[in-house]
Amino acid sequence: MREPSEITSMAELRAEIDALDLRIVALLADRARFIDRAAELKPAEGMPARIRARVEEVVNNARNAAEARGMDPELIEAMWRMMVEWSIAREERVLGKGDGI
C-alpha cells in the first residue's frame, strides 16, 4: 500500500481505495466468524446476545481508536453501533432473544 501523497492520478487512487475496501470486507467477514463463535460459547456461560456494558466498551474502544488516528469519532461510533446491532441480531438467531444485562 502506498501513501496517498505518492499517488499521481485518480485511476491509481481509485485502485488503492478499491484494494482497501476489499481488505475491510475481509476483516468484517473475519469478525462475523468470531461473532458466530460467541453465539456458540455464550450458552455455556449463561450469557445473552446483548450485554449492554460490553456494547458500550466495544463502541468506546472504536471511538478512542478513531480519535487516535484522526478520524471522526462520531462517524466511527455510528458505524460500530450498526455493526454491533447486526452482530447481536446474528447471535439472537442462534440464542433466542434475551433481556440483556
XYZ file of N, CA and C in Angstrom:
303
model
N 0.840 -1.177 0.000
C 0.000 0.000 0.000
C 0.882 1.237 0.000
N 0.502 2.171 -0.829
C 1.285 3.391 -0.947
C 0.655 4.510 -0.125
N 1.455 5.492 0.160
C 0.962 6.694 0.831
C 0.143 7.513 -0.172
N -0.933 8.145 0.285
C -1.737 8.956 -0.637
C -0.917 10.009 -1.383
N 0.076 10.578 -0.725
C 0.890 11.620 -1.372
C 1.737 11.076 -2.525
N 1.917 9.761 -2.587
C 2.696 9.138 -3.667
C 1.870 8.905 -4.924
N 0.578 9.050 -4.819
C -0.319 8.733 -5.928
C -0.480 9.966 -6.808
N -0.367 9.728 -8.121
C -0.361 10.867 -9.044
C -1.573 10.932 -9.973
N -2.482 9.946 -9.891
C -3.664 10.006 -10.758
C -4.874 9.449 -10.022
N -6.036 9.838 -10.507
C -7.274 9.332 -9.922
C -7.404 7.826 -10.141
N -6.932 7.321 -11.258
C -7.017 5.875 -11.506
C -6.223 5.115 -10.448
N -5.027 5.576 -10.142
C -4.216 4.937 -9.105
C -4.895 5.054 -7.739
N -5.428 6.227 -7.454
C -6.099 6.466 -6.179
C -7.286 5.523 -6.018
N -8.085 5.407 -7.054
C -9.252 4.522 -7.001
C -8.837 3.069 -6.803
N -7.755 2.667 -7.447
C -7.271 1.291 -7.276
C -6.865 1.040 -5.826
N -6.219 2.002 -5.203
C -5.821 1.872 -3.793
C -7.049 1.804 -2.881
N -8.040 2.649 -3.162
C -9.270 2.643 -2.366
C -9.988 1.312 -2.531
N -10.070 0.811 -3.759
C -10.715 -0.479 -4.003
C -10.005 -1.603 -3.247
N -8.684 -1.571 -3.232
C -7.910 -2.586 -2.506
C -8.176 -2.493 -1.006
N -8.245 -1.275 -0.491
C -8.576 -1.091 0.927
C -9.967 -1.612 1.240
N -10.917 -1.328 0.367
C -12.284 -1.805 0.582
C -12.319 -3.330 0.676
N -11.565 -4.009 -0.187
C -11.520 -5.470 -0.132
C -10.936 -5.953 1.193
N -9.916 -5.275 1.688
C -9.323 -5.643 2.977
C -10.310 -5.416 4.117
N -11.049 -4.305 4.059
C -12.040 -4.014 5.108
C -13.121 -5.091 5.118
N -13.617 -5.467 3.939
C -14.649 -6.502 3.861
C -14.109 -7.827 4.401
N -12.875 -8.163 4.079
C -12.279 -9.402 4.592
C -12.200 -9.369 6.118
N -11.823 -8.243 6.681
C -11.758 -8.117 8.144
C -13.148 -8.219 8.770
N -14.147 -7.627 8.138
C -15.507 -7.725 8.655
C -16.017 -9.168 8.582
N -15.651 -9.887 7.540
C -16.034 -11.299 7.442
C -15.363 -12.102 8.555
N -14.103 -11.802 8.836
C -13.416 -12.454 9.956
C -14.128 -12.153 11.266
N -14.520 -10.898 11.457
C -15.217 -10.504 12.684
C -16.527 -11.280 12.824
N -17.236 -11.454 11.722
C -18.505 -12.188 11.751
C -18.285 -13.639 12.179
N -17.190 -14.222 11.776
C -16.879 -15.592 12.210
C -16.681 -15.641 13.723
N -16.069 -14.612 14.283
C -15.902 -14.563 15.736
C -17.245 -14.369 16.440
N -18.137 -13.601 15.834
C -19.484 -13.429 16.383
C -20.206 -14.777 16.393
N -20.061 -15.529 15.322
C -20.678 -16.857 15.274
C -20.141 -17.745 16.393
N -18.854 -17.654 16.646
C -18.274 -18.449 17.725
C -18.788 -17.977 19.085
N -18.959 -16.677 19.252
C -19.524 -16.153 20.502
C -20.906 -16.753 20.745
N -21.705 -16.856 19.690
C -23.046 -17.438 19.827
C -22.980 -18.903 20.243
N -21.916 -19.593 19.881
C -21.737 -20.979 20.302
C -21.283 -21.079 21.754
N -20.460 -20.128 22.199
C -19.880 -20.172 23.541
C -20.779 -19.588 24.629
N -21.575 -18.604 24.290
C -22.366 -17.893 25.295
C -23.334 -18.776 26.091
N -24.029 -19.732 25.477
C -24.972 -20.536 26.274
C -24.305 -21.242 27.457
N -23.120 -21.785 27.257
C -22.427 -22.497 28.336
C -22.061 -21.563 29.489
N -21.948 -20.273 29.184
C -21.604 -19.294 30.219
C -22.833 -18.514 30.679
N -24.006 -18.909 30.190
C -25.243 -18.254 30.597
C -25.340 -16.802 30.168
N -24.756 -16.483 29.035
C -24.728 -15.095 28.572
C -25.754 -14.859 27.468
N -26.424 -13.709 27.497
C -27.336 -13.349 26.410
C -26.551 -12.771 25.230
N -27.237 -12.587 24.122
C -26.599 -11.970 22.962
C -26.180 -10.538 23.280
N -27.070 -9.782 23.913
C -26.781 -8.376 24.217
C -26.289 -8.252 25.660
N -25.094 -7.745 25.789
C -24.545 -7.407 27.094
C -24.224 -5.913 27.018
N -25.108 -5.123 27.603
C -25.037 -3.669 27.420
C -23.667 -3.081 27.742
N -23.066 -3.517 28.837
C -21.750 -2.978 29.209
C -20.704 -3.304 28.138
N -20.786 -4.492 27.550
C -19.841 -4.879 26.505
C -20.071 -4.068 25.242
N -21.329 -3.814 24.905
C -21.637 -2.976 23.738
C -20.959 -1.619 23.896
N -21.124 -1.005 25.056
C -20.530 0.315 25.278
C -19.011 0.256 25.276
N -18.449 -0.822 25.804
C -16.995 -0.981 25.786
C -16.470 -1.060 24.346
N -17.130 -1.852 23.512
C -16.718 -2.005 22.118
C -16.817 -0.665 21.384
N -17.923 0.042 21.586
C -18.115 1.338 20.922
C -17.069 2.340 21.405
N -16.827 2.388 22.698
C -15.824 3.321 23.226
C -14.430 2.986 22.722
N -14.108 1.705 22.609
C -12.809 1.315 22.053
C -12.658 1.829 20.623
N -13.718 1.700 19.838
C -13.685 2.166 18.451
C -13.551 3.684 18.389
N -14.297 4.385 19.243
C -14.196 5.856 19.287
C -12.776 6.293 19.629
N -12.194 5.646 20.640
C -10.837 6.011 21.053
C -9.832 5.738 19.942
N -9.985 4.614 19.257
C -9.094 4.299 18.141
C -9.246 5.324 17.021
N -10.482 5.744 16.774
C -10.727 6.752 15.742
C -10.047 8.070 16.104
N -10.245 8.503 17.330
C -9.631 9.762 17.770
C -8.114 9.700 17.654
N -7.527 8.578 18.027
C -6.068 8.427 17.981
C -5.533 8.479 16.550
N -6.395 8.169 15.580
C -5.969 8.147 14.176
C -6.494 9.331 13.369
N -7.078 10.298 14.059
C -7.559 11.492 13.371
C -8.852 11.296 12.602
N -9.614 10.264 12.954
C -10.907 10.022 12.321
C -12.007 10.664 13.157
N -13.135 10.903 12.534
C -14.294 11.452 13.221
C -14.875 10.382 14.150
N -14.767 10.561 15.476
C -15.250 9.531 16.389
C -16.764 9.317 16.310
N -17.525 10.339 15.963
C -18.977 10.172 15.850
C -19.345 9.296 14.659
N -18.625 9.457 13.557
C -18.846 8.589 12.401
C -18.525 7.145 12.764
N -17.401 6.928 13.405
C -16.994 5.579 13.785
C -17.981 4.989 14.787
N -18.435 5.800 15.740
C -19.426 5.297 16.698
C -20.689 4.837 15.979
N -21.176 5.638 15.037
C -22.393 5.271 14.308
C -22.184 3.973 13.530
N -21.042 3.847 12.890
C -20.746 2.633 12.135
C -20.658 1.430 13.069
N -19.987 1.602 14.198
C -19.819 0.484 15.137
C -21.146 0.089 15.769
N -21.975 1.055 16.097
C -23.275 0.704 16.666
C -24.093 -0.112 15.670
N -24.034 0.261 14.409
C -24.749 -0.502 13.383
C -24.172 -1.917 13.300
N -22.856 -2.041 13.301
C -22.218 -3.345 13.214
C -22.528 -4.195 14.452
N -22.496 -3.585 15.623
C -22.784 -4.308 16.859
C -24.235 -4.781 16.863
N -25.169 -3.939 16.444
C -26.575 -4.345 16.394
C -26.769 -5.505 15.424
N -26.088 -5.448 14.287
C -26.142 -6.556 13.338
C -25.603 -7.826 13.987
N -24.503 -7.698 14.719
C -23.878 -8.843 15.379
C -24.794 -9.438 16.439
N -25.435 -8.584 17.207
C -26.362 -9.065 18.246
C -27.537 -9.800 17.600
N -28.074 -9.248 16.535
C -29.178 -9.920 15.834
C -28.730 -11.273 15.308
N -27.516 -11.353 14.832
C -26.963 -12.619 14.338
C -26.883 -13.636 15.483
N -26.398 -13.191 16.649
C -26.329 -14.075 17.816
C -27.721 -14.472 18.293
N -28.663 -13.521 18.286
C -30.018 -13.814 18.777
C -30.703 -14.885 17.943
N -30.379 -14.972 16.665
C -30.965 -16.029 15.829
C -30.554 -17.410 16.348
N -29.367 -17.490 16.938
C -28.887 -18.758 17.480
C -29.366 -18.938 18.924
N -29.246 -17.874 19.723
C -29.521 -17.964 21.144
C -30.977 -17.758 21.517
N -31.703 -17.062 20.712
C -33.046 -16.608 21.100
C -32.898 -15.284 21.817
N -33.924 -14.489 21.805
C -33.861 -13.169 22.436
C -33.725 -13.299 23.932
N -32.970 -12.367 24.498
C -32.806 -12.299 25.950
C -32.979 -10.864 26.400
N -33.053 -10.663 27.695
C -33.239 -9.310 28.218
C -31.981 -8.470 28.121
N -30.825 -9.089 28.085
C -29.574 -8.349 28.099
C -29.233 -7.922 29.511
N -27.965 -7.751 29.745
C -27.510 -7.339 31.076
C -26.574 -6.173 30.963
